[in-house]
Short mmCIF file of C-alpha atoms in Angstrom, two decimals:
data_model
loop_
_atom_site.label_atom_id
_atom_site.label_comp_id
_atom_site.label_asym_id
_atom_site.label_seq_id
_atom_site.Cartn_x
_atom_site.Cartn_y
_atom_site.Cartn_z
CA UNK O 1 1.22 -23.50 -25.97
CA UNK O 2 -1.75 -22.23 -28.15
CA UNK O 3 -1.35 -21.76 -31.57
CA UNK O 4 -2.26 -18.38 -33.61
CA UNK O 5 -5.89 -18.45 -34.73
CA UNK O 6 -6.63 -21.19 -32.51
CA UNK O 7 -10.02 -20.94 -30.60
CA UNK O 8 -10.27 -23.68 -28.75
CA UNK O 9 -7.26 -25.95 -27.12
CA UNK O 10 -8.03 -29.61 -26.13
CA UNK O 11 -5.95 -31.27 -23.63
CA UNK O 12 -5.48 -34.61 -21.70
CA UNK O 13 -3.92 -34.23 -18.44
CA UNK O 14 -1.34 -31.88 -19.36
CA UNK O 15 -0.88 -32.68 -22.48
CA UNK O 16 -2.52 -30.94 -26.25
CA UNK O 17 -4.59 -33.09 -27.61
CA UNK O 18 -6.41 -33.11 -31.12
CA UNK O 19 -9.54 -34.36 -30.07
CA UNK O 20 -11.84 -35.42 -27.49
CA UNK O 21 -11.73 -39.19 -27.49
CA UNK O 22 -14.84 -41.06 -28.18
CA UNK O 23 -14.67 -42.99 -24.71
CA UNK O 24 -14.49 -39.70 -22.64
CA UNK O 25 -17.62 -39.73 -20.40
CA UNK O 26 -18.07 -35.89 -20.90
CA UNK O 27 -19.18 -37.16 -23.41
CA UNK O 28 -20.83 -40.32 -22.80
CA UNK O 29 -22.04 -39.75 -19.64
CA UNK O 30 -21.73 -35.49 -19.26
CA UNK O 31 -19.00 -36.65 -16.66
CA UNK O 32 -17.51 -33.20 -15.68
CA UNK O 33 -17.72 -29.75 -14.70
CA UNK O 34 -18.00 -26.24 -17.16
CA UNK O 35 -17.07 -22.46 -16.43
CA UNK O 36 -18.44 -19.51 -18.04
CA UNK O 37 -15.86 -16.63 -17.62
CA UNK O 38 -16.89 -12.98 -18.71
CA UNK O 39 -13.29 -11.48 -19.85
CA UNK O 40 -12.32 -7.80 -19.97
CA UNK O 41 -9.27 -6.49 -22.14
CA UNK O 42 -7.23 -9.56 -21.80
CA UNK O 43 -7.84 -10.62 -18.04
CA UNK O 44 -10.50 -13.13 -16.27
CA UNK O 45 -11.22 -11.02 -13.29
CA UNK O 46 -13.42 -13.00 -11.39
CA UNK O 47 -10.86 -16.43 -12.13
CA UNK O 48 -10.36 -17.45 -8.68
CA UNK O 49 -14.14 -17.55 -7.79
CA UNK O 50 -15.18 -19.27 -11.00
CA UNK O 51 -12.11 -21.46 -9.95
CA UNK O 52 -13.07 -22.23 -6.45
CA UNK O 53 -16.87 -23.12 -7.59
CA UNK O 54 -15.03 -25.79 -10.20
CA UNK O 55 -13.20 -27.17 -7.58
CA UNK O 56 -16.10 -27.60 -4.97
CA UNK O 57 -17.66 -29.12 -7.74
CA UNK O 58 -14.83 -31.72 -8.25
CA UNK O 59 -14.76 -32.38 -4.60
CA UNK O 60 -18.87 -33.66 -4.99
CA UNK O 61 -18.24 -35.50 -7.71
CA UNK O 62 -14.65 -37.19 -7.33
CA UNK O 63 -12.94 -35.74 -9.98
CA UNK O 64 -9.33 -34.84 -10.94
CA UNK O 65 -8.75 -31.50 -11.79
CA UNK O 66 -5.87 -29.87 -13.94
CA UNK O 67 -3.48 -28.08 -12.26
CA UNK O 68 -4.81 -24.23 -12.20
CA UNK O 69 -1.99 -22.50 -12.90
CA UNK O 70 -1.08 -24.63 -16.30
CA UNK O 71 -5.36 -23.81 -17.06
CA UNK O 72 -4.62 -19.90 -16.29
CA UNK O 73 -1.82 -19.33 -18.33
CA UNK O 74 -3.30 -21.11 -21.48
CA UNK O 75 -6.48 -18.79 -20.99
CA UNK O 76 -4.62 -15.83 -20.45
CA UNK O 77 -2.08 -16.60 -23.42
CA UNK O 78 -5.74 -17.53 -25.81
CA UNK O 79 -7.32 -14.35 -25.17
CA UNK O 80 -3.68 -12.45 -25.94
CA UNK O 81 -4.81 -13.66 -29.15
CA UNK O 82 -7.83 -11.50 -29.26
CA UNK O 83 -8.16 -8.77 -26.68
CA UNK O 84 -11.43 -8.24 -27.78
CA UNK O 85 -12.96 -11.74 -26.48
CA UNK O 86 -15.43 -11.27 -24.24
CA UNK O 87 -16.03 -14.85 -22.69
CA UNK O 88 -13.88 -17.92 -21.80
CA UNK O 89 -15.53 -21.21 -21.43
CA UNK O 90 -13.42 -23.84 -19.69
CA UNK O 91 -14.93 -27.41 -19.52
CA UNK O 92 -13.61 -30.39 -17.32
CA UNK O 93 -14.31 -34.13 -18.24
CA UNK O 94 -13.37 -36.93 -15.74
CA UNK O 95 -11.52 -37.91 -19.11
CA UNK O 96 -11.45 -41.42 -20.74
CA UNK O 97 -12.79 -44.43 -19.58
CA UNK O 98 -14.13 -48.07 -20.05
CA UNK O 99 -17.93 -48.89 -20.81
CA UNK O 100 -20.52 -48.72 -17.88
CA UNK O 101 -20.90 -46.05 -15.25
CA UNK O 102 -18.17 -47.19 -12.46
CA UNK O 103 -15.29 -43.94 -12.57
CA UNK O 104 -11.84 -45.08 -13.04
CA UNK O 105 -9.54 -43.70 -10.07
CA UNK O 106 -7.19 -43.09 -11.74
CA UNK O 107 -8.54 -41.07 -15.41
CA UNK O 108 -6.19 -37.85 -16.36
CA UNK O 109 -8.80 -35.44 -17.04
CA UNK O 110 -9.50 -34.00 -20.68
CA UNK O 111 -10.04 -29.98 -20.30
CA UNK O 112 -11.26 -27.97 -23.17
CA UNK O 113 -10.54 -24.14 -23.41
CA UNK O 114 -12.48 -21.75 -25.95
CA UNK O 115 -12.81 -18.35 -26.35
CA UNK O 116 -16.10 -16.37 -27.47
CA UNK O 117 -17.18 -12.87 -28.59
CA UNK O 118 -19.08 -11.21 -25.58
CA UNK O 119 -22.97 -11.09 -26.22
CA UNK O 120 -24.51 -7.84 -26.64
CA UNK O 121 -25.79 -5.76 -24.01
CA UNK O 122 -29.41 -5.89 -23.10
CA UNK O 123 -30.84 -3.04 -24.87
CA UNK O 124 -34.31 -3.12 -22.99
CA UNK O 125 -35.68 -4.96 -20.16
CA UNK O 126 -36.28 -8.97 -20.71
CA UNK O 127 -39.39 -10.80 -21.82
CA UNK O 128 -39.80 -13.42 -19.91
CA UNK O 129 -42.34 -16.91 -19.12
CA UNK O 130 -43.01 -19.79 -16.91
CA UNK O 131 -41.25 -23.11 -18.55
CA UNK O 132 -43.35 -26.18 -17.90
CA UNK O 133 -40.51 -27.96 -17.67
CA UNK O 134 -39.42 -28.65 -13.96
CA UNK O 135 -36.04 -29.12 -12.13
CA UNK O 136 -35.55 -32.72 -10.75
CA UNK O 137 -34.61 -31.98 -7.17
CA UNK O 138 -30.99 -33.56 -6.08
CA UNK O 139 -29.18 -32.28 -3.14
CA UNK O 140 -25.78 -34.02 -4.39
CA UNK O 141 -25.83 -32.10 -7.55
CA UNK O 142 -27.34 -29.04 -6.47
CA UNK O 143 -25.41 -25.23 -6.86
CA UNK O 144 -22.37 -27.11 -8.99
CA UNK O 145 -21.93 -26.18 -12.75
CA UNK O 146 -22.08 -30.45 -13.74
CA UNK O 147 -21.88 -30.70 -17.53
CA UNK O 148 -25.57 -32.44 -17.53
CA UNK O 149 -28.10 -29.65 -18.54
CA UNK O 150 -30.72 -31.33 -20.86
CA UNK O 151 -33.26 -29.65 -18.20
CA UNK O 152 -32.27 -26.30 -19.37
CA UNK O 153 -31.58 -27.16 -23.12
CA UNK O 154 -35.92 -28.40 -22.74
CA UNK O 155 -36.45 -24.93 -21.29
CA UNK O 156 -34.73 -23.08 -23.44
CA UNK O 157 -36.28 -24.78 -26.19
CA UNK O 158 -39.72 -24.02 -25.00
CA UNK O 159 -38.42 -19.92 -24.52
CA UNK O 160 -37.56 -20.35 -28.62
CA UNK O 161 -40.64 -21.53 -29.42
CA UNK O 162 -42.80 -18.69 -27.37
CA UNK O 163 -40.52 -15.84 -28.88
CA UNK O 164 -39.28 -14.52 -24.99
CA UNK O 165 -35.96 -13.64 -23.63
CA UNK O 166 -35.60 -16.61 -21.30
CA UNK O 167 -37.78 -18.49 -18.80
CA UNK O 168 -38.36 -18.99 -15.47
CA UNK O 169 -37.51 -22.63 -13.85
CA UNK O 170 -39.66 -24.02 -10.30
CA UNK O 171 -38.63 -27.27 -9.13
CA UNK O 172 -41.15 -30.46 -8.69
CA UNK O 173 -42.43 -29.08 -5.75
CA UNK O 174 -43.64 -25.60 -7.16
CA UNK O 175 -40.98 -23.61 -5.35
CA UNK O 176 -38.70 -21.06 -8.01
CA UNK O 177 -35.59 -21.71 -8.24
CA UNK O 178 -33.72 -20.04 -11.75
CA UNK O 179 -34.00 -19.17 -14.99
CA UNK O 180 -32.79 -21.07 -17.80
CA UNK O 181 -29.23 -19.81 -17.99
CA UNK O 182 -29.30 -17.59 -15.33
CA UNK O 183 -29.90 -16.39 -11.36
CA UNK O 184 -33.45 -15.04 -10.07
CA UNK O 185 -33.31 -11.99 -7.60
CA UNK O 186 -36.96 -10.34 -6.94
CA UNK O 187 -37.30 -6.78 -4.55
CA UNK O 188 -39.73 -7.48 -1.89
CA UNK O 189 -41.26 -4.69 0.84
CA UNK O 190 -37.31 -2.80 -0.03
CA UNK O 191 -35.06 -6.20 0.32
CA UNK O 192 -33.65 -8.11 -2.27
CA UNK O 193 -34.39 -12.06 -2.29
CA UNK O 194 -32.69 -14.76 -4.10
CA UNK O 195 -33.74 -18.60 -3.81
CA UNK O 196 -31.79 -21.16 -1.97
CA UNK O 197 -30.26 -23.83 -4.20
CA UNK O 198 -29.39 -26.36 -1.91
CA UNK O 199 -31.89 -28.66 -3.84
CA UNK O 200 -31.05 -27.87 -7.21
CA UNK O 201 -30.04 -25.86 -9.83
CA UNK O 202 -26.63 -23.74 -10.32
CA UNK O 203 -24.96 -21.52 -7.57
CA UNK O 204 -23.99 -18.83 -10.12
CA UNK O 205 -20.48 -16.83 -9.76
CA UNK O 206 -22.66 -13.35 -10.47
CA UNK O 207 -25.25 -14.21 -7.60
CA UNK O 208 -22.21 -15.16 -5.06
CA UNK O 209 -20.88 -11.79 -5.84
CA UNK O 210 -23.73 -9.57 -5.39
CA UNK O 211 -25.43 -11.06 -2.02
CA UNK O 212 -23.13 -9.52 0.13
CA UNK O 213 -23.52 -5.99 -1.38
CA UNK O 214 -27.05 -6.61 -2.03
CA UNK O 215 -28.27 -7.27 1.82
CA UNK O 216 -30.13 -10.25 -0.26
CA UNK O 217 -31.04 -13.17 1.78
CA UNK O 218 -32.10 -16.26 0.16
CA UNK O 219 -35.48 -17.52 0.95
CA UNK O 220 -38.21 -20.09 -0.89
CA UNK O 221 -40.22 -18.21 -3.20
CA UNK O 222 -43.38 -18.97 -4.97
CA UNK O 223 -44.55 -18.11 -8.88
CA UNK O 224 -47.11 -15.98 -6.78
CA UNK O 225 -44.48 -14.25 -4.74
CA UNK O 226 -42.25 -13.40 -8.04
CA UNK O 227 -45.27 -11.87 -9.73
CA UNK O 228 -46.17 -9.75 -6.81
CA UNK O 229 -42.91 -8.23 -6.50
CA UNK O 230 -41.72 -4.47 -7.23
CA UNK O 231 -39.06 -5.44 -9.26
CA UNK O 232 -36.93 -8.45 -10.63
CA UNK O 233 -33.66 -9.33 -12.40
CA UNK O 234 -31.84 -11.75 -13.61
CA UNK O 235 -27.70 -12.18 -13.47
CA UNK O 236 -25.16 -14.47 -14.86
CA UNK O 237 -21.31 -13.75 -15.15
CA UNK O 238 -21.28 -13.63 -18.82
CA UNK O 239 -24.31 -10.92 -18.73
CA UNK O 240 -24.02 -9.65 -15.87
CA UNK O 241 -27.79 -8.10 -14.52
CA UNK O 242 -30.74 -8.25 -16.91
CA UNK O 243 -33.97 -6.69 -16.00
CA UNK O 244 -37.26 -8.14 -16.06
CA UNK O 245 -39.93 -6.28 -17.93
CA UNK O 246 -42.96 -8.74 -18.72
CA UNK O 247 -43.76 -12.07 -17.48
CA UNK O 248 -46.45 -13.20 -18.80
CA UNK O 249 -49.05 -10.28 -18.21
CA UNK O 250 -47.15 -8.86 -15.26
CA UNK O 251 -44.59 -5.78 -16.37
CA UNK O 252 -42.37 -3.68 -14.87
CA UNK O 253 -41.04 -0.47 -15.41
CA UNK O 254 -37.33 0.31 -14.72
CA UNK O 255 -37.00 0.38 -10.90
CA UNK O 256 -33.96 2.57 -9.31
CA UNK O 257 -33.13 -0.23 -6.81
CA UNK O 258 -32.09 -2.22 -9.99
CA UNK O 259 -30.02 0.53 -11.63
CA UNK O 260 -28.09 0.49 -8.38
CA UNK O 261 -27.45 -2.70 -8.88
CA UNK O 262 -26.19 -2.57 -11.96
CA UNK O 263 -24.10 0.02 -10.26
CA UNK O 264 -22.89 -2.30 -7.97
CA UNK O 265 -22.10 -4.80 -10.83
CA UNK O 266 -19.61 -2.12 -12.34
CA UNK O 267 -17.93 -1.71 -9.43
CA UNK O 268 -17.40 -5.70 -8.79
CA UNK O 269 -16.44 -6.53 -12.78
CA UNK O 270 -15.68 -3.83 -15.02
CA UNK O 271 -16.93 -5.25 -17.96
CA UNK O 272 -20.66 -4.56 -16.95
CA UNK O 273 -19.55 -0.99 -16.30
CA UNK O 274 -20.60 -0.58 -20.09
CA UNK O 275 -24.02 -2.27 -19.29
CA UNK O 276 -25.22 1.29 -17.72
CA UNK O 277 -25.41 2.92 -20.93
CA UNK O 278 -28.97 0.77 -21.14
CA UNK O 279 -31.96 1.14 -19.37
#
């Protein structure tokens, strides 16, 4: 049960807890899984696909899972609290455990709800770079949400310091893969194009969502290929689609295939329906 004002609710198998324990390997080790959830007036509408990407990743790495419906109903009764929330975060640890990396079989894992105000809406197409830093290439880990990001928190770090929106990420091998927080999707001779990420990086909710709709087909891309393309975006499920309009000297205008998009977007979550009020 959540308690009034609370924003966040800790819990150890099924139970509350106060606090994350100091020998949970979330924390020690970034043992566990994380969802992002866009909300909209109370509800989690795309629950059961942010649901079945946490348990694929549980199935990759061996870990327990809380039961869903217990996890649904305390989201659903913390954002009863505040309506206006416009993001859920739900993070899954593989829960306590002894020194060293060996898993116990048998850890109840610690889950972490929190609630969030939604960001604003992109009022103008994104600024955008190349990050030097590079995406260590592991098939095991790749398209999961895994709670280790310290690639992303070094990219992000470099967008700060360069004064852009975000940045884009290419794996050791050169080939594009992401952006820092987000999906890549570049229009190409009329078709959109997403890269695979059976390698590495995050198989996001948003991008699952919009291939079908899209006609996109995944493909390797190139930094050349991005930069030669008619138009690109970006897409999350907290943000929904965000334009590109400059990386590094390359710009684009505002391209109709991505307003339908965004169009599409409304349709599939209607919480970026207010996202076509900007350009």
């Amino acid at each position: 049960m959540t308690t009034p004002g609370t924003n966040t609710l800790i819990f150890r198998g099924g139970a509350r807890s106060d606090a994350v324990s100091a020998d949970d390997r979330g924390l020690a080790y970034g043992d566990g899984l994380f969802e992002t959830l866009r909300a909209h007036r109370g509800t989690l509408p795309w629950w059961d696909a942010h649901w079945a990407r946490l348990a694929r990743g549980a199935a990759r790495l061996r870990l327990r899972l809380p039961e869903q419906r217990q996890v649904r109903a305390e989201a659903a009764a913390l954002l009863a609290q505040d309506p206006d929330a416009g993001v859920v975060k739900l993070i899954v640890t593989r829960g306590r455990g002894a020194r060293g990396y060996a898993p116990a079989a048998d850890a109840a894992p610690t889950w972490l709800l929190s609630r969030h105000p939604a960001p604003p809406a992109a009022a103008h197409g994104l600024q955008v770079r190349w990050c030097r830093t590079r995406l260590a290439v592991q098939p095991l880990l790749a398209g999961i949400k895994h709670c280790n990001r310290l690639e992303q928190v070094l990219a992000r770090a470099e967008c700060v310091e360069a004064g852009v929106d975000e940045g884009l990420l290419c794996d050791a091998d050169g080939n594009v893969v992401s952006a820092t927080s987000a999906n890549l999707f570049v229009l190409r001779e009329g078709r959109w194009t997403t890269p695979p990420l059976d390698r590495c990086g995050v198989a996001g909710v948003c991008r699952a969502q919009l291939l079908a709709p899209l006609q996109a087909h995944e493909a390797r891309l190139d930094a050349a290929a991005v930069a030669a393309a008619d138009a690109v975006f970006l897409c999350n499920a907290v943000r929904g689609i965000l334009p590109l309009a400059r990386l590094d000297a390359r710009t684009w205008p505002p391209h109709p295939a991505v307003a339908a998009a965004r169009r599409t977007l409304a349709q599939l979550h209607p919480a970026f329906a207010l996202d076509l009020e900007h350009p």
